[in-house]
Amino acid sequence: MLKLGLALCLSTLTVIAPARASEPVTIHLAGDSTMAEKLPEKRPETGWGEFLAAQFKPGTVLVDNRAKNGRSTRTFIEEGRWQELLDATRPGDVVLIQFGHNDQSVEKKDRYTPPADYARNLSRFVTDVRERQATPVLLTPVARRRFDEAGHVLDSHGEYPDLVRALAAREHVALIDMERRSAAVLQEAGAEPSKRLFLWVGVGESANYPKGVEDNTHFSPAGAERMAEEFAFALRQSGLPLAQLLN
């Protein structure tokens, strides 16, 4: 695992310990396609949230994966998905919040969310979760597979990850910096080997993609599992009570 510095507000972090120590802790996931559970017709595309439960001791957590392909903070609210998540949240639960891929897609008007609105939406999410005596955890968006000619991973989210980091620092919210962790994974793998972590499928290899696909945003099963492992490694360093339940 890569031991990277994590932007965690540990000195002033306010967290809520699980209130039901004898029961599994419910972890709710609010996010986009990189985290979401996939429909059969999308396989082998895989969201890293699908491997989250496997990072914990058996029987200690329940994962409520409400992440959805194509959603931004704006559309997650507009479609009622955020309210549905809140309605299912109980004291002692944990809510992982990871958006950015679709928020920053300015060319896609159905999902684009301007930076200021993105920051306000995330702040609302944090407030709403805390009002339910649950623990919000902010995550920066995972890196896309983009390299320059020299083989260095390129930024693909602009100012959006820094807005997450700033909110976490300002509101004393736990932050798992998945952008930096995932970018480091890609850099370590290299431009060509990192294809195996993403949805790269050859012609005739998958009935879902008969013409093949070269997707540098969505994960293969191997990539999704690696991202879940990176999350778990970061969580172990976070000081959150939830880390005590990891394998």
PDB file of C-alpha atoms in Angstrom:
ATOM      1  CA  MET A   1       0.000   0.000   0.000  1.00  0.00           C
ATOM      2  CA  LEU A   2       1.125   3.544  -0.589  1.00  0.00           C
ATOM      3  CA  LYS A   3       1.741   5.544   2.534  1.00  0.00           C
ATOM      4  CA  LEU A   4       0.571   8.945   1.429  1.00  0.00           C
ATOM      5  CA  GLY A   5      -0.158  11.958   3.532  1.00  0.00           C
ATOM      6  CA  LEU A   6      -3.877  12.323   4.047  1.00  0.00           C
ATOM      7  CA  ALA A   7      -5.582  15.640   4.517  1.00  0.00           C
ATOM      8  CA  LEU A   8      -7.409  14.679   7.674  1.00  0.00           C
ATOM      9  CA  CYS A   9      -8.566  17.199  10.215  1.00  0.00           C
ATOM     10  CA  LEU A  10      -7.658  15.016  13.152  1.00  0.00           C
ATOM     11  CA  SER A  11      -6.674  17.710  15.608  1.00  0.00           C
ATOM     12  CA  THR A  12     -10.162  19.207  15.651  1.00  0.00           C
ATOM     13  CA  LEU A  13     -12.186  16.400  14.119  1.00  0.00           C
ATOM     14  CA  THR A  14     -15.581  15.838  15.658  1.00  0.00           C
ATOM     15  CA  VAL A  15     -16.890  12.333  15.044  1.00  0.00           C
ATOM     16  CA  ILE A  16     -19.763  10.347  16.400  1.00  0.00           C
ATOM     17  CA  ALA A  17     -18.857   6.901  17.654  1.00  0.00           C
ATOM     18  CA  PRO A  18     -21.135   4.068  16.566  1.00  0.00           C
ATOM     19  CA  ALA A  19     -24.171   4.169  18.829  1.00  0.00           C
ATOM     20  CA  ARG A  20     -25.065   0.515  18.420  1.00  0.00           C
ATOM     21  CA  ALA A  21     -21.867  -1.284  19.364  1.00  0.00           C
ATOM     22  CA  SER A  22     -23.517  -4.717  19.375  1.00  0.00           C
ATOM     23  CA  GLU A  23     -24.966  -4.264  15.872  1.00  0.00           C
ATOM     24  CA  PRO A  24     -23.316  -3.798  12.464  1.00  0.00           C
ATOM     25  CA  VAL A  25     -22.536  -0.192  11.548  1.00  0.00           C
ATOM     26  CA  THR A  26     -24.392   0.973   8.441  1.00  0.00           C
ATOM     27  CA  ILE A  27     -22.225   2.758   5.886  1.00  0.00           C
ATOM     28  CA  HIS A  28     -24.269   4.756   3.370  1.00  0.00           C
ATOM     29  CA  LEU A  29     -22.626   5.649   0.053  1.00  0.00           C
ATOM     30  CA  ALA A  30     -23.572   8.820  -1.807  1.00  0.00           C
ATOM     31  CA  GLY A  31     -21.711   9.182  -5.070  1.00  0.00           C
ATOM     32  CA  ASP A  32     -21.379   8.540  -8.779  1.00  0.00           C
ATOM     33  CA  SER A  33     -20.513   5.686 -11.144  1.00  0.00           C
ATOM     34  CA  THR A  34     -16.990   5.189  -9.814  1.00  0.00           C
ATOM     35  CA  MET A  35     -18.521   4.024  -6.526  1.00  0.00           C
ATOM     36  CA  ALA A  36     -21.861   2.575  -7.643  1.00  0.00           C
ATOM     37  CA  GLU A  37     -23.118  -0.992  -7.888  1.00  0.00           C
ATOM     38  CA  LYS A  38     -23.538  -1.906 -11.548  1.00  0.00           C
ATOM     39  CA  LEU A  39     -26.388  -3.346 -13.553  1.00  0.00           C
ATOM     40  CA  PRO A  40     -25.717  -6.671 -15.318  1.00  0.00           C
ATOM     41  CA  GLU A  41     -25.645  -4.959 -18.707  1.00  0.00           C
ATOM     42  CA  LYS A  42     -22.742  -2.751 -17.546  1.00  0.00           C
ATOM     43  CA  ARG A  43     -20.402  -5.567 -16.490  1.00  0.00           C
ATOM     44  CA  PRO A  44     -17.446  -5.889 -16.233  1.00  0.00           C
ATOM     45  CA  GLU A  45     -17.674  -2.197 -15.197  1.00  0.00           C
ATOM     46  CA  THR A  46     -17.441  -2.198 -11.393  1.00  0.00           C
ATOM     47  CA  GLY A  47     -17.773   0.455  -8.700  1.00  0.00           C
ATOM     48  CA  TRP A  48     -15.299   0.415  -5.847  1.00  0.00           C
ATOM     49  CA  GLY A  49     -18.162   0.561  -3.351  1.00  0.00           C
ATOM     50  CA  GLU A  50     -18.961  -3.011  -4.343  1.00  0.00           C
ATOM     51  CA  PHE A  51     -15.750  -4.137  -2.628  1.00  0.00           C
ATOM     52  CA  LEU A  52     -16.174  -1.984   0.473  1.00  0.00           C
ATOM     53  CA  ALA A  53     -17.836  -4.540   2.766  1.00  0.00           C
ATOM     54  CA  ALA A  54     -14.987  -6.995   2.127  1.00  0.00           C
ATOM     55  CA  GLN A  55     -12.549  -4.582   3.801  1.00  0.00           C
ATOM     56  CA  PHE A  56     -14.241  -5.058   7.183  1.00  0.00           C
ATOM     57  CA  LYS A  57     -14.489  -7.903   9.646  1.00  0.00           C
ATOM     58  CA  PRO A  58     -17.438 -10.178   8.778  1.00  0.00           C
ATOM     59  CA  GLY A  59     -20.712  -9.035  10.307  1.00  0.00           C
ATOM     60  CA  THR A  60     -19.435  -5.642  11.481  1.00  0.00           C
ATOM     61  CA  VAL A  61     -20.825  -3.376   8.751  1.00  0.00           C
ATOM     62  CA  LEU A  62     -23.758  -3.113   6.387  1.00  0.00           C
ATOM     63  CA  VAL A  63     -23.091  -1.202   3.164  1.00  0.00           C
ATOM     64  CA  ASP A  64     -26.007   0.777   1.748  1.00  0.00           C
ATOM     65  CA  ASN A  65     -24.695   1.722  -1.683  1.00  0.00           C
ATOM     66  CA  ARG A  66     -26.857   4.518  -3.107  1.00  0.00           C
ATOM     67  CA  ALA A  67     -24.233   5.825  -5.524  1.00  0.00           C
ATOM     68  CA  LYS A  68     -25.519   6.018  -9.094  1.00  0.00           C
ATOM     69  CA  ASN A  69     -24.004   6.356 -12.541  1.00  0.00           C
ATOM     70  CA  GLY A  70     -24.074   9.863 -13.981  1.00  0.00           C
ATOM     71  CA  ARG A  71     -25.043  11.688 -10.808  1.00  0.00           C
ATOM     72  CA  SER A  72     -23.639  14.961  -9.527  1.00  0.00           C
ATOM     73  CA  THR A  73     -24.359  16.610  -6.194  1.00  0.00           C
ATOM     74  CA  ARG A  74     -27.075  18.627  -7.937  1.00  0.00           C
ATOM     75  CA  THR A  75     -28.885  15.727  -9.574  1.00  0.00           C
ATOM     76  CA  PHE A  76     -28.502  13.534  -6.492  1.00  0.00           C
ATOM     77  CA  ILE A  77     -30.523  16.178  -4.647  1.00  0.00           C
ATOM     78  CA  GLU A  78     -32.980  16.963  -7.456  1.00  0.00           C
ATOM     79  CA  GLU A  79     -33.911  13.319  -7.971  1.00  0.00           C
ATOM     80  CA  GLY A  80     -34.652  12.844  -4.273  1.00  0.00           C
ATOM     81  CA  ARG A  81     -31.784  10.406  -3.783  1.00  0.00           C
ATOM     82  CA  TRP A  82     -30.200  12.447  -1.004  1.00  0.00           C
ATOM     83  CA  GLN A  83     -33.445  12.691   0.934  1.00  0.00           C
ATOM     84  CA  GLU A  84     -33.975   8.943   0.591  1.00  0.00           C
ATOM     85  CA  LEU A  85     -30.498   8.337   1.995  1.00  0.00           C
ATOM     86  CA  LEU A  86     -31.186  10.687   4.906  1.00  0.00           C
ATOM     87  CA  ASP A  87     -34.472   8.951   5.640  1.00  0.00           C
ATOM     88  CA  ALA A  88     -32.527   5.690   6.004  1.00  0.00           C
ATOM     89  CA  THR A  89     -29.780   7.191   8.191  1.00  0.00           C
ATOM     90  CA  ARG A  90     -29.794   6.467  11.912  1.00  0.00           C
ATOM     91  CA  PRO A  91     -27.640   7.729  14.810  1.00  0.00           C
ATOM     92  CA  GLY A  92     -24.226   6.075  14.683  1.00  0.00           C
ATOM     93  CA  ASP A  93     -24.309   5.468  10.924  1.00  0.00           C
ATOM     94  CA  VAL A  94     -21.521   6.641   8.619  1.00  0.00           C
ATOM     95  CA  VAL A  95     -22.122   8.420   5.292  1.00  0.00           C
ATOM     96  CA  LEU A  96     -19.391   8.449   2.631  1.00  0.00           C
ATOM     97  CA  ILE A  97     -19.802  11.348   0.190  1.00  0.00           C
ATOM     98  CA  GLN A  98     -17.882  11.252  -3.102  1.00  0.00           C
ATOM     99  CA  PHE A  99     -18.837  13.421  -6.062  1.00  0.00           C
ATOM    100  CA  GLY A 100     -16.985  15.458  -8.656  1.00  0.00           C
ATOM    101  CA  HIS A 101     -16.739  13.516 -11.932  1.00  0.00           C
ATOM    102  CA  ASN A 102     -20.143  14.676 -13.134  1.00  0.00           C
ATOM    103  CA  ASP A 103     -20.249  17.982 -11.279  1.00  0.00           C
ATOM    104  CA  GLN A 104     -17.236  19.228 -13.254  1.00  0.00           C
ATOM    105  CA  SER A 105     -18.481  17.976 -16.654  1.00  0.00           C
ATOM    106  CA  VAL A 106     -19.317  21.419 -17.998  1.00  0.00           C
ATOM    107  CA  GLU A 107     -20.177  19.987 -21.424  1.00  0.00           C
ATOM    108  CA  LYS A 108     -22.932  17.815 -19.906  1.00  0.00           C
ATOM    109  CA  LYS A 109     -25.648  20.275 -18.953  1.00  0.00           C
ATOM    110  CA  ASP A 110     -27.849  17.559 -17.439  1.00  0.00           C
ATOM    111  CA  ARG A 111     -25.373  17.058 -14.576  1.00  0.00           C
ATOM    112  CA  TYR A 112     -22.905  19.956 -14.485  1.00  0.00           C
ATOM    113  CA  THR A 113     -22.724  21.777 -11.157  1.00  0.00           C
ATOM    114  CA  PRO A 114     -20.744  25.037 -10.918  1.00  0.00           C
ATOM    115  CA  PRO A 115     -17.975  25.007  -8.298  1.00  0.00           C
ATOM    116  CA  ALA A 116     -19.761  27.312  -5.862  1.00  0.00           C
ATOM    117  CA  ASP A 117     -22.922  25.207  -5.998  1.00  0.00           C
ATOM    118  CA  TYR A 118     -20.878  22.014  -5.624  1.00  0.00           C
ATOM    119  CA  ALA A 119     -19.299  23.363  -2.435  1.00  0.00           C
ATOM    120  CA  ARG A 120     -22.689  24.443  -1.080  1.00  0.00           C
ATOM    121  CA  ASN A 121     -24.203  21.052  -1.826  1.00  0.00           C
ATOM    122  CA  LEU A 122     -21.398  19.228  -0.045  1.00  0.00           C
ATOM    123  CA  SER A 123     -21.751  21.548   2.937  1.00  0.00           C
ATOM    124  CA  ARG A 124     -25.470  20.765   3.039  1.00  0.00           C
ATOM    125  CA  PHE A 125     -24.704  17.045   2.967  1.00  0.00           C
ATOM    126  CA  VAL A 126     -22.381  17.387   5.954  1.00  0.00           C
ATOM    127  CA  THR A 127     -24.915  19.408   7.949  1.00  0.00           C
ATOM    128  CA  ASP A 128     -27.767  17.031   7.156  1.00  0.00           C
ATOM    129  CA  VAL A 129     -25.791  13.955   8.218  1.00  0.00           C
ATOM    130  CA  ARG A 130     -24.675  15.542  11.466  1.00  0.00           C
ATOM    131  CA  GLU A 131     -28.241  16.538  12.276  1.00  0.00           C
ATOM    132  CA  ARG A 132     -29.045  12.832  12.238  1.00  0.00           C
ATOM    133  CA  GLN A 133     -26.249  12.152  14.714  1.00  0.00           C
ATOM    134  CA  ALA A 134     -24.337  10.249  12.061  1.00  0.00           C
ATOM    135  CA  THR A 135     -20.779  10.722  10.798  1.00  0.00           C
ATOM    136  CA  PRO A 136     -20.103  12.329   7.400  1.00  0.00           C
ATOM    137  CA  VAL A 137     -16.876  11.452   5.604  1.00  0.00           C
ATOM    138  CA  LEU A 138     -15.864  13.486   2.555  1.00  0.00           C
ATOM    139  CA  LEU A 139     -13.973  11.857  -0.305  1.00  0.00           C
ATOM    140  CA  THR A 140     -12.286  13.558  -3.220  1.00  0.00           C
ATOM    141  CA  PRO A 141     -13.147  12.068  -6.645  1.00  0.00           C
ATOM    142  CA  VAL A 142     -10.948   9.236  -7.898  1.00  0.00           C
ATOM    143  CA  ALA A 143      -8.486  10.004 -10.679  1.00  0.00           C
ATOM    144  CA  ARG A 144      -9.168   9.287 -14.313  1.00  0.00           C
ATOM    145  CA  ARG A 145      -6.561   7.364 -16.288  1.00  0.00           C
ATOM    146  CA  ARG A 146      -4.864  10.256 -18.048  1.00  0.00           C
ATOM    147  CA  PHE A 147      -1.116  10.487 -18.661  1.00  0.00           C
ATOM    148  CA  ASP A 148       1.053  13.044 -20.423  1.00  0.00           C
ATOM    149  CA  GLU A 149       3.747  12.083 -22.937  1.00  0.00           C
ATOM    150  CA  ALA A 150       6.283  11.800 -20.132  1.00  0.00           C
ATOM    151  CA  GLY A 151       4.140   9.239 -18.308  1.00  0.00           C
ATOM    152  CA  HIS A 152       2.886  11.496 -15.524  1.00  0.00           C
ATOM    153  CA  VAL A 153      -0.726  11.298 -14.327  1.00  0.00           C
ATOM    154  CA  LEU A 154      -2.671  14.391 -15.328  1.00  0.00           C
ATOM    155  CA  ASP A 155      -5.198  16.222 -13.210  1.00  0.00           C
ATOM    156  CA  SER A 156      -8.738  15.798 -14.500  1.00  0.00           C
ATOM    157  CA  HIS A 157     -10.972  17.505 -11.940  1.00  0.00           C
ATOM    158  CA  GLY A 158      -9.744  21.086 -11.816  1.00  0.00           C
ATOM    159  CA  GLU A 159     -10.642  22.971  -8.653  1.00  0.00           C
ATOM    160  CA  TYR A 160     -13.260  20.489  -7.450  1.00  0.00           C
ATOM    161  CA  PRO A 161     -11.030  18.290  -5.217  1.00  0.00           C
ATOM    162  CA  ASP A 162      -9.624  21.381  -3.513  1.00  0.00           C
ATOM    163  CA  LEU A 163     -13.165  22.482  -2.698  1.00  0.00           C
ATOM    164  CA  VAL A 164     -13.701  19.171  -0.902  1.00  0.00           C
ATOM    165  CA  ARG A 165     -10.432  19.573   1.000  1.00  0.00           C
ATOM    166  CA  ALA A 166     -11.272  23.135   1.979  1.00  0.00           C
ATOM    167  CA  LEU A 167     -14.723  22.165   3.270  1.00  0.00           C
ATOM    168  CA  ALA A 168     -13.271  19.297   5.275  1.00  0.00           C
ATOM    169  CA  ALA A 169     -10.762  21.625   6.915  1.00  0.00           C
ATOM    170  CA  ARG A 170     -13.289  24.378   7.540  1.00  0.00           C
ATOM    171  CA  GLU A 171     -16.021  22.152   8.993  1.00  0.00           C
ATOM    172  CA  HIS A 172     -13.703  19.632  10.700  1.00  0.00           C
ATOM    173  CA  VAL A 173     -14.956  16.715   8.629  1.00  0.00           C
ATOM    174  CA  ALA A 174     -12.962  13.530   8.072  1.00  0.00           C
ATOM    175  CA  LEU A 175     -11.436  13.529   4.585  1.00  0.00           C
ATOM    176  CA  ILE A 176     -10.249  10.531   2.609  1.00  0.00           C
ATOM    177  CA  ASP A 177      -8.264  11.908  -0.317  1.00  0.00           C
ATOM    178  CA  MET A 178      -9.107   9.328  -2.954  1.00  0.00           C
ATOM    179  CA  GLU A 179      -7.909  11.558  -5.784  1.00  0.00           C
ATOM    180  CA  ARG A 180      -4.346  11.628  -4.508  1.00  0.00           C
ATOM    181  CA  ARG A 181      -4.360   7.975  -3.527  1.00  0.00           C
ATOM    182  CA  SER A 182      -5.772   6.778  -6.844  1.00  0.00           C
ATOM    183  CA  ALA A 183      -3.438   9.024  -8.845  1.00  0.00           C
ATOM    184  CA  ALA A 184      -0.501   7.519  -6.968  1.00  0.00           C
ATOM    185  CA  VAL A 185      -1.744   4.017  -7.788  1.00  0.00           C
ATOM    186  CA  LEU A 186      -1.904   4.920 -11.483  1.00  0.00           C
ATOM    187  CA  GLN A 187       1.511   6.555 -11.400  1.00  0.00           C
ATOM    188  CA  GLU A 188       3.036   3.509  -9.773  1.00  0.00           C
ATOM    189  CA  ALA A 189       1.419   1.178 -12.315  1.00  0.00           C
ATOM    190  CA  GLY A 190       2.334   3.229 -15.362  1.00  0.00           C
ATOM    191  CA  ALA A 191       0.400   4.231 -18.455  1.00  0.00           C
ATOM    192  CA  GLU A 192       0.015   0.846 -20.147  1.00  0.00           C
ATOM    193  CA  PRO A 193      -0.251  -1.479 -17.101  1.00  0.00           C
ATOM    194  CA  SER A 194      -2.873   0.785 -15.513  1.00  0.00           C
ATOM    195  CA  LYS A 195      -5.328  -0.139 -18.288  1.00  0.00           C
ATOM    196  CA  ARG A 196      -6.116  -3.348 -16.392  1.00  0.00           C
ATOM    197  CA  LEU A 197      -7.610  -1.217 -13.596  1.00  0.00           C
ATOM    198  CA  PHE A 198     -10.136   0.349 -15.942  1.00  0.00           C
ATOM    199  CA  LEU A 199     -12.860  -0.762 -18.326  1.00  0.00           C
ATOM    200  CA  TRP A 200     -10.644  -1.709 -21.240  1.00  0.00           C
ATOM    201  CA  VAL A 201     -12.307  -4.582 -23.109  1.00  0.00           C
ATOM    202  CA  GLY A 202     -11.180  -5.985 -26.434  1.00  0.00           C
ATOM    203  CA  VAL A 203     -13.407  -6.714 -29.419  1.00  0.00           C
ATOM    204  CA  GLY A 204     -15.453  -9.839 -28.754  1.00  0.00           C
ATOM    205  CA  GLU A 205     -14.318 -10.179 -25.129  1.00  0.00           C
ATOM    206  CA  SER A 206     -17.642  -9.148 -23.587  1.00  0.00           C
ATOM    207  CA  ALA A 207     -21.224  -9.596 -24.746  1.00  0.00           C
ATOM    208  CA  ASN A 208     -21.992  -6.190 -23.230  1.00  0.00           C
ATOM    209  CA  TYR A 209     -19.293  -4.531 -25.346  1.00  0.00           C
ATOM    210  CA  PRO A 210     -19.058  -6.568 -28.570  1.00  0.00           C
ATOM    211  CA  LYS A 211     -17.073  -3.811 -30.299  1.00  0.00           C
ATOM    212  CA  GLY A 212     -14.802  -3.385 -27.291  1.00  0.00           C
ATOM    213  CA  VAL A 213     -14.431  -0.342 -25.072  1.00  0.00           C
ATOM    214  CA  GLU A 214     -11.594   1.874 -23.875  1.00  0.00           C
ATOM    215  CA  ASP A 215     -12.897   3.640 -20.777  1.00  0.00           C
ATOM    216  CA  ASN A 216     -10.472   5.608 -18.605  1.00  0.00           C
ATOM    217  CA  THR A 217     -13.039   6.649 -15.987  1.00  0.00           C
ATOM    218  CA  HIS A 218     -14.805   3.460 -14.900  1.00  0.00           C
ATOM    219  CA  PHE A 219     -13.108   0.570 -13.152  1.00  0.00           C
ATOM    220  CA  SER A 220     -12.607  -3.073 -13.954  1.00  0.00           C
ATOM    221  CA  PRO A 221     -13.178  -5.478 -11.053  1.00  0.00           C
ATOM    222  CA  ALA A 222      -9.432  -5.357 -10.337  1.00  0.00           C
ATOM    223  CA  GLY A 223      -9.423  -1.566 -10.296  1.00  0.00           C
ATOM    224  CA  ALA A 224     -12.502  -1.322  -8.100  1.00  0.00           C
ATOM    225  CA  GLU A 225     -11.030  -3.738  -5.599  1.00  0.00           C
ATOM    226  CA  ARG A 226      -7.769  -1.789  -5.511  1.00  0.00           C
ATOM    227  CA  MET A 227      -9.598   1.471  -4.834  1.00  0.00           C
ATOM    228  CA  ALA A 228     -11.563  -0.127  -1.995  1.00  0.00           C
ATOM    229  CA  GLU A 229      -8.274  -1.310  -0.516  1.00  0.00           C
ATOM    230  CA  GLU A 230      -6.854   2.207  -0.817  1.00  0.00           C
ATOM    231  CA  PHE A 231      -9.899   3.581   0.974  1.00  0.00           C
ATOM    232  CA  ALA A 232      -9.451   1.042   3.764  1.00  0.00           C
ATOM    233  CA  PHE A 233      -5.778   1.890   4.141  1.00  0.00           C
ATOM    234  CA  ALA A 234      -6.612   5.592   4.401  1.00  0.00           C
ATOM    235  CA  LEU A 235      -9.452   4.914   6.821  1.00  0.00           C
ATOM    236  CA  ARG A 236      -7.057   3.013   9.088  1.00  0.00           C
ATOM    237  CA  GLN A 237      -4.993   6.193   9.401  1.00  0.00           C
ATOM    238  CA  SER A 238      -7.982   8.482   9.904  1.00  0.00           C
ATOM    239  CA  GLY A 239      -8.715   8.075  13.593  1.00  0.00           C
ATOM    240  CA  LEU A 240     -12.383   7.361  12.906  1.00  0.00           C
ATOM    241  CA  PRO A 241     -14.023   4.729  15.127  1.00  0.00           C
ATOM    242  CA  LEU A 242     -15.073   2.887  11.976  1.00  0.00           C
ATOM    243  CA  ALA A 243     -11.418   1.995  11.354  1.00  0.00           C
ATOM    244  CA  GLN A 244     -11.524  -0.388  14.316  1.00  0.00           C
ATOM    245  CA  LEU A 245     -13.786  -2.693  12.281  1.00  0.00           C
ATOM    246  CA  LEU A 246     -11.370  -3.137   9.361  1.00  0.00           C
ATOM    247  CA  ASN A 247      -9.848  -6.532   8.604  1.00  0.00           C
TER     248      ASN A 247
END
